[in-house]
PDB file of C-alpha atoms in Angstrom:
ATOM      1  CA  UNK A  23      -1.402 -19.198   5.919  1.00 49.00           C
ATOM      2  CA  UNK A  24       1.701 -17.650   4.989  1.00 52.00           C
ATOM      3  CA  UNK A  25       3.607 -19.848   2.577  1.00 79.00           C
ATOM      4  CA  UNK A  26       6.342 -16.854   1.197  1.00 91.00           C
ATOM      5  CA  UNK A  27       9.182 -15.825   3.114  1.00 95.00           C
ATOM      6  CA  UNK A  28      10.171 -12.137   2.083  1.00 97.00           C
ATOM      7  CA  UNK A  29      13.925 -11.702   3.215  1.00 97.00           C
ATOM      8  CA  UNK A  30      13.921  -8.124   3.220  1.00 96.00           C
ATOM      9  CA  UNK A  31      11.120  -5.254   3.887  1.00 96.00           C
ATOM     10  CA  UNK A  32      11.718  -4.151   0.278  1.00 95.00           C
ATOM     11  CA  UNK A  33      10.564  -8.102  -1.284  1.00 96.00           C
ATOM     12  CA  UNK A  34       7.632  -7.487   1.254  1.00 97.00           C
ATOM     13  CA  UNK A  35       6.897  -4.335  -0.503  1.00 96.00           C
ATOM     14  CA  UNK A  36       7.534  -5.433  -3.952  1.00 96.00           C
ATOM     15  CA  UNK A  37       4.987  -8.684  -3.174  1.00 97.00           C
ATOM     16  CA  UNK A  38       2.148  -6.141  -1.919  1.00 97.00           C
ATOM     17  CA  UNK A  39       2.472  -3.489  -4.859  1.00 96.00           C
ATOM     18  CA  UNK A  40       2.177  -6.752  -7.160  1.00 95.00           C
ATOM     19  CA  UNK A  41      -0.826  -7.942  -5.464  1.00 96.00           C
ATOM     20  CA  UNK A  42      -2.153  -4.400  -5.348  1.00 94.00           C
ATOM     21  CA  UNK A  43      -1.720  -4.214  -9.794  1.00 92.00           C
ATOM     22  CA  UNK A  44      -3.107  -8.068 -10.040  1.00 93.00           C
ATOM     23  CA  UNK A  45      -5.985  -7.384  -7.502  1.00 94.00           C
ATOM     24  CA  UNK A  46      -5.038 -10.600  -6.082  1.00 96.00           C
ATOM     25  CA  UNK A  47      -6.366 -10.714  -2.317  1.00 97.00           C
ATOM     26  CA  UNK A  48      -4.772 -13.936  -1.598  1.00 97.00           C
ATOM     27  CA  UNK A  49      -1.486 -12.779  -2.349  1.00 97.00           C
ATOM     28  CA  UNK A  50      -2.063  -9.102  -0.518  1.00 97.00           C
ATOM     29  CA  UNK A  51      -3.092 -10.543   2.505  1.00 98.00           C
ATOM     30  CA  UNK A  52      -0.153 -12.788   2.322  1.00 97.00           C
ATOM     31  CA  UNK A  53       2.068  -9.577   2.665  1.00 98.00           C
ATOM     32  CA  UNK A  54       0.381  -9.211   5.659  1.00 98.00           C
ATOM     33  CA  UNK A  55       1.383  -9.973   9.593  1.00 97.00           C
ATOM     34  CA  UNK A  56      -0.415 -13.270  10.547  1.00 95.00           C
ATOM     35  CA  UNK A  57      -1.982 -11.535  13.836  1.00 92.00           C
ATOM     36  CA  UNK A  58      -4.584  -9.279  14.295  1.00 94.00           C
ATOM     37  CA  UNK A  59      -2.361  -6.439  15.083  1.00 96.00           C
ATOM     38  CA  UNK A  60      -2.259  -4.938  12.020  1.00 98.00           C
ATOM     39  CA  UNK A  61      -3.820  -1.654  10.171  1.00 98.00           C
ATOM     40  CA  UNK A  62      -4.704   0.056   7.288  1.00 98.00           C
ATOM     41  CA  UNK A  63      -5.840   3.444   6.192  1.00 98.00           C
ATOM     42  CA  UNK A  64      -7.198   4.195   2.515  1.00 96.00           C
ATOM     43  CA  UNK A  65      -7.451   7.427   1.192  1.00 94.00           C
ATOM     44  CA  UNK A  66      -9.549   9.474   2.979  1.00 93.00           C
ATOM     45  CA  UNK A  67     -10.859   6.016   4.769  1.00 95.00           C
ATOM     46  CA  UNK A  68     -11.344   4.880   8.712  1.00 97.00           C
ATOM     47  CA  UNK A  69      -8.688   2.873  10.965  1.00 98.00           C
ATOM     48  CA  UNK A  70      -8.907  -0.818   9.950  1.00 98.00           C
ATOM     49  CA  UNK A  71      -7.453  -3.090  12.106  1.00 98.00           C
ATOM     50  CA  UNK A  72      -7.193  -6.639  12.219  1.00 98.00           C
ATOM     51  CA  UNK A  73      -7.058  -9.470   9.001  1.00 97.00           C
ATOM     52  CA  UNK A  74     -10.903  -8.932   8.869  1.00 98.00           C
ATOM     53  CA  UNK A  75     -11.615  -5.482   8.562  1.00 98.00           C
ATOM     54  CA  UNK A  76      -8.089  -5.280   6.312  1.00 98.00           C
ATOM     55  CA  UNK A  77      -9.149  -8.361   3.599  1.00 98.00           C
ATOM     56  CA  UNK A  78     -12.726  -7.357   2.821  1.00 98.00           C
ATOM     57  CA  UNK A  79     -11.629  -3.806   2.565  1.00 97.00           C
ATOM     58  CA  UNK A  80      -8.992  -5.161  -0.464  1.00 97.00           C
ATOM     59  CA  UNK A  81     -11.833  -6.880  -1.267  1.00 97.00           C
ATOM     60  CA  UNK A  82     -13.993  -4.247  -1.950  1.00 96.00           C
ATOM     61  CA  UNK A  83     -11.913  -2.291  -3.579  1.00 93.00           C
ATOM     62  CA  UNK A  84     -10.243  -4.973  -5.872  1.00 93.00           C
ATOM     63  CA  UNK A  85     -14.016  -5.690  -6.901  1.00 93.00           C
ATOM     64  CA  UNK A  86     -14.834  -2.162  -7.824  1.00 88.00           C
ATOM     65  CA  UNK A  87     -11.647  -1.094  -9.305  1.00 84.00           C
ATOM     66  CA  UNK A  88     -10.499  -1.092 -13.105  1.00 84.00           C
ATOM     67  CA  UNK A  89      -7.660  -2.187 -14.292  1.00 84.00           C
ATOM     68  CA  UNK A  90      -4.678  -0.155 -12.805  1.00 84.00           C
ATOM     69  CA  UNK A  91      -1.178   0.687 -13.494  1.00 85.00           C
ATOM     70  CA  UNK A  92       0.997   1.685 -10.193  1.00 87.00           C
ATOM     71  CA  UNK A  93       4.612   3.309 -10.281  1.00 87.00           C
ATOM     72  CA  UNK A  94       6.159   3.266  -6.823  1.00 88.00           C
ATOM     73  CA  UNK A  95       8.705   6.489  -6.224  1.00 86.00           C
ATOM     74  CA  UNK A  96      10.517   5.662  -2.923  1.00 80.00           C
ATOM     75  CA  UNK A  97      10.899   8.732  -0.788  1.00 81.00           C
ATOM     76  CA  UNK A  98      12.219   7.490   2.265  1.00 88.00           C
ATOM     77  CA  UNK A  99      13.295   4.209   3.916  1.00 89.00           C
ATOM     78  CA  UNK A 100      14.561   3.645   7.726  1.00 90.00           C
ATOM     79  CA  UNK A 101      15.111   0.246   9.096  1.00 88.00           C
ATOM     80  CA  UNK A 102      15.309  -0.160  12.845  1.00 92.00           C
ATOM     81  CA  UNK A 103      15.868  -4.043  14.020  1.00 92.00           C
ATOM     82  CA  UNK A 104      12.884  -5.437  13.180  1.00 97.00           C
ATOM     83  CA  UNK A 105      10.765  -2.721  12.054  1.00 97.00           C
ATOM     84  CA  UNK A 106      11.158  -0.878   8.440  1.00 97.00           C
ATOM     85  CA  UNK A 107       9.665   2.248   7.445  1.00 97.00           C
ATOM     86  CA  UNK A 108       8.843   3.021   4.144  1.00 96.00           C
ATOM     87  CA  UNK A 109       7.769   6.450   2.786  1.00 96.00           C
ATOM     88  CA  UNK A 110       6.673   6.185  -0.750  1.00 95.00           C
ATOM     89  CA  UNK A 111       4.742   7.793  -3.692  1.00 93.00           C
ATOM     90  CA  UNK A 112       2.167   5.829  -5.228  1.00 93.00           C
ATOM     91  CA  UNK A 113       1.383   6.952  -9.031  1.00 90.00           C
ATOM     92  CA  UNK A 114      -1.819   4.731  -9.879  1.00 87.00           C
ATOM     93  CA  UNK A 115      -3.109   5.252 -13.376  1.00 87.00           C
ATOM     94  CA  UNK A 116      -6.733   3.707 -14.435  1.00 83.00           C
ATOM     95  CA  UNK A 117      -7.040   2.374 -17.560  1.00 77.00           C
ATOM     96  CA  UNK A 118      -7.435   4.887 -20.486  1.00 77.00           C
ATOM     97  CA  UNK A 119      -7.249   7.830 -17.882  1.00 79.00           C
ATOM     98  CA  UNK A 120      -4.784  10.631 -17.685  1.00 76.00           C
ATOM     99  CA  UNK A 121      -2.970   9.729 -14.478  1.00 74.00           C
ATOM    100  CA  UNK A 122      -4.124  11.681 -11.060  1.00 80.00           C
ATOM    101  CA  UNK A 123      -1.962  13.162  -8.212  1.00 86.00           C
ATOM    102  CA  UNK A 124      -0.245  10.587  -6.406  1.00 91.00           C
ATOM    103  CA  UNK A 125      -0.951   9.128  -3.124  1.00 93.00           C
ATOM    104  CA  UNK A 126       1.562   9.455  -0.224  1.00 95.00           C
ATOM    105  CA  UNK A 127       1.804   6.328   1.811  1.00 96.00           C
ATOM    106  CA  UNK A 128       3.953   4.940   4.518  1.00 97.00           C
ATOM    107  CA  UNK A 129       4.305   1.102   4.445  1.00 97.00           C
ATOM    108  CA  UNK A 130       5.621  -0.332   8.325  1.00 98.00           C
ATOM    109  CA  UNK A 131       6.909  -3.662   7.850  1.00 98.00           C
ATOM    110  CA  UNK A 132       8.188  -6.087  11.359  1.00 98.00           C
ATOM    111  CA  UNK A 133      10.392  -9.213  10.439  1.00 97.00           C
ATOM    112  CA  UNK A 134       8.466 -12.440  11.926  1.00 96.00           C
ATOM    113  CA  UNK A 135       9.414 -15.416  12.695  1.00 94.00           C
ATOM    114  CA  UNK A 136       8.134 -15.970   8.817  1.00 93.00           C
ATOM    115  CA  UNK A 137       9.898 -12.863   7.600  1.00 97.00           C
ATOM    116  CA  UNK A 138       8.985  -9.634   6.423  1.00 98.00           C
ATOM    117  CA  UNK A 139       5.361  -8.874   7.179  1.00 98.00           C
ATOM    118  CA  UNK A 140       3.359  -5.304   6.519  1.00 98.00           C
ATOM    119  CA  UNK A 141       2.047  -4.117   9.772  1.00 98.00           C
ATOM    120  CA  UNK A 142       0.811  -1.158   8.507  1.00 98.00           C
ATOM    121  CA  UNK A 143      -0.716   0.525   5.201  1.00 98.00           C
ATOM    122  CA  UNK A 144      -1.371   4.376   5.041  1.00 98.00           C
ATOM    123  CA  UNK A 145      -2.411   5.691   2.293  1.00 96.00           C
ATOM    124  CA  UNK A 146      -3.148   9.680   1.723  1.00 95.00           C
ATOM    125  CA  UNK A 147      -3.840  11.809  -1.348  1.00 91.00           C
ATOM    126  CA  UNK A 148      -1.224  14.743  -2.413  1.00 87.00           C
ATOM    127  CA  UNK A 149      -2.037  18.562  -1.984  1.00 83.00           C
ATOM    128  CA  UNK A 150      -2.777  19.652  -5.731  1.00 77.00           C
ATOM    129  CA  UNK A 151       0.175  21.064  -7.388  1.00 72.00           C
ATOM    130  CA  UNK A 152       0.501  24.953  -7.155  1.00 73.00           C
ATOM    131  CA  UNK A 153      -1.577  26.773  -9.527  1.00 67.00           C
ATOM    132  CA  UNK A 154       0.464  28.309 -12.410  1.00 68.00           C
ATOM    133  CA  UNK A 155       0.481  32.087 -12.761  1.00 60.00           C
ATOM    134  CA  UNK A 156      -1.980  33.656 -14.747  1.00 58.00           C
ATOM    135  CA  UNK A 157      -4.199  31.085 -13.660  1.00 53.00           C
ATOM    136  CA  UNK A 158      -7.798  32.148 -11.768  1.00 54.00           C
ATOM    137  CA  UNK A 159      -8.481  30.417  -8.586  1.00 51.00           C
ATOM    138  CA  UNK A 160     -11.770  29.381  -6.895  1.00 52.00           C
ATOM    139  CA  UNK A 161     -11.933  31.021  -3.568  1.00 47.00           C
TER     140      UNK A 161
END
């Protein structure tokens, strides 16, 4: 199962944004923990848990998804023994569209005996930005 060794939370990271732009769900589940004590949470989408539930939701949306462009902003990153929190900002463009808000999501990785592994994937749309002045609102 898991052949790659990620040395730090942030190789784990860079390995699952990778497989994220290549739609590659071999190498995203790789990022994964080997156990079935893992989750994920799309935008907007249920608690997955498990290697299951997680791979045929990348699946899904690898199948169904355009070509895509992602920017990672890092917002915050703790690191606690063996677990590593990382707070990003995800900035995923579509091909030959204007790019959207971006998603907030907090990546937990827990070093294995095999390394780095992602634990946990949640993934949440921004607020819209502020409305400019002069501008009408809906109500």
């Amino acid at each position: 199962m898991s052949e790659t060794r990620y040395e730090t939370p942030q190789e784990a990271e860079a390995a699952f944004y990778a497989a994220f732009i290549k739609r590659d769900v071999n190498a995203m589940m790789e990022v994964w923990a080997a156990d079935d004590n893992i989750s994920c949470i799309h935008p907007l989408g249920p608690i997955l848990v498990g290697r299951a539930a997680i791979r045929e939701s990348w699946e899904g949306i690898f199948r169904n998804s355009p070509e895509m462009q992602v920017m990672i902003n890092g917002r915050s990153r703790g690191r606690d023994g063996a677990f590593a929190i990382h707070v990003v900002e995800e900035h995923i463009r579509v091909a030959n569209e204007a790019p959207g808000n971006p998603m907030h999501a907090t990546n937990v990785y827990h070093l294995t005996d095999s390394g780095w592994r992602m634990v946990l994937h949640h993934a949440s749309p921004s607020p819209p930005p502020p409305a400019k002045a002069g501008t009408p609102t809906l109500h």
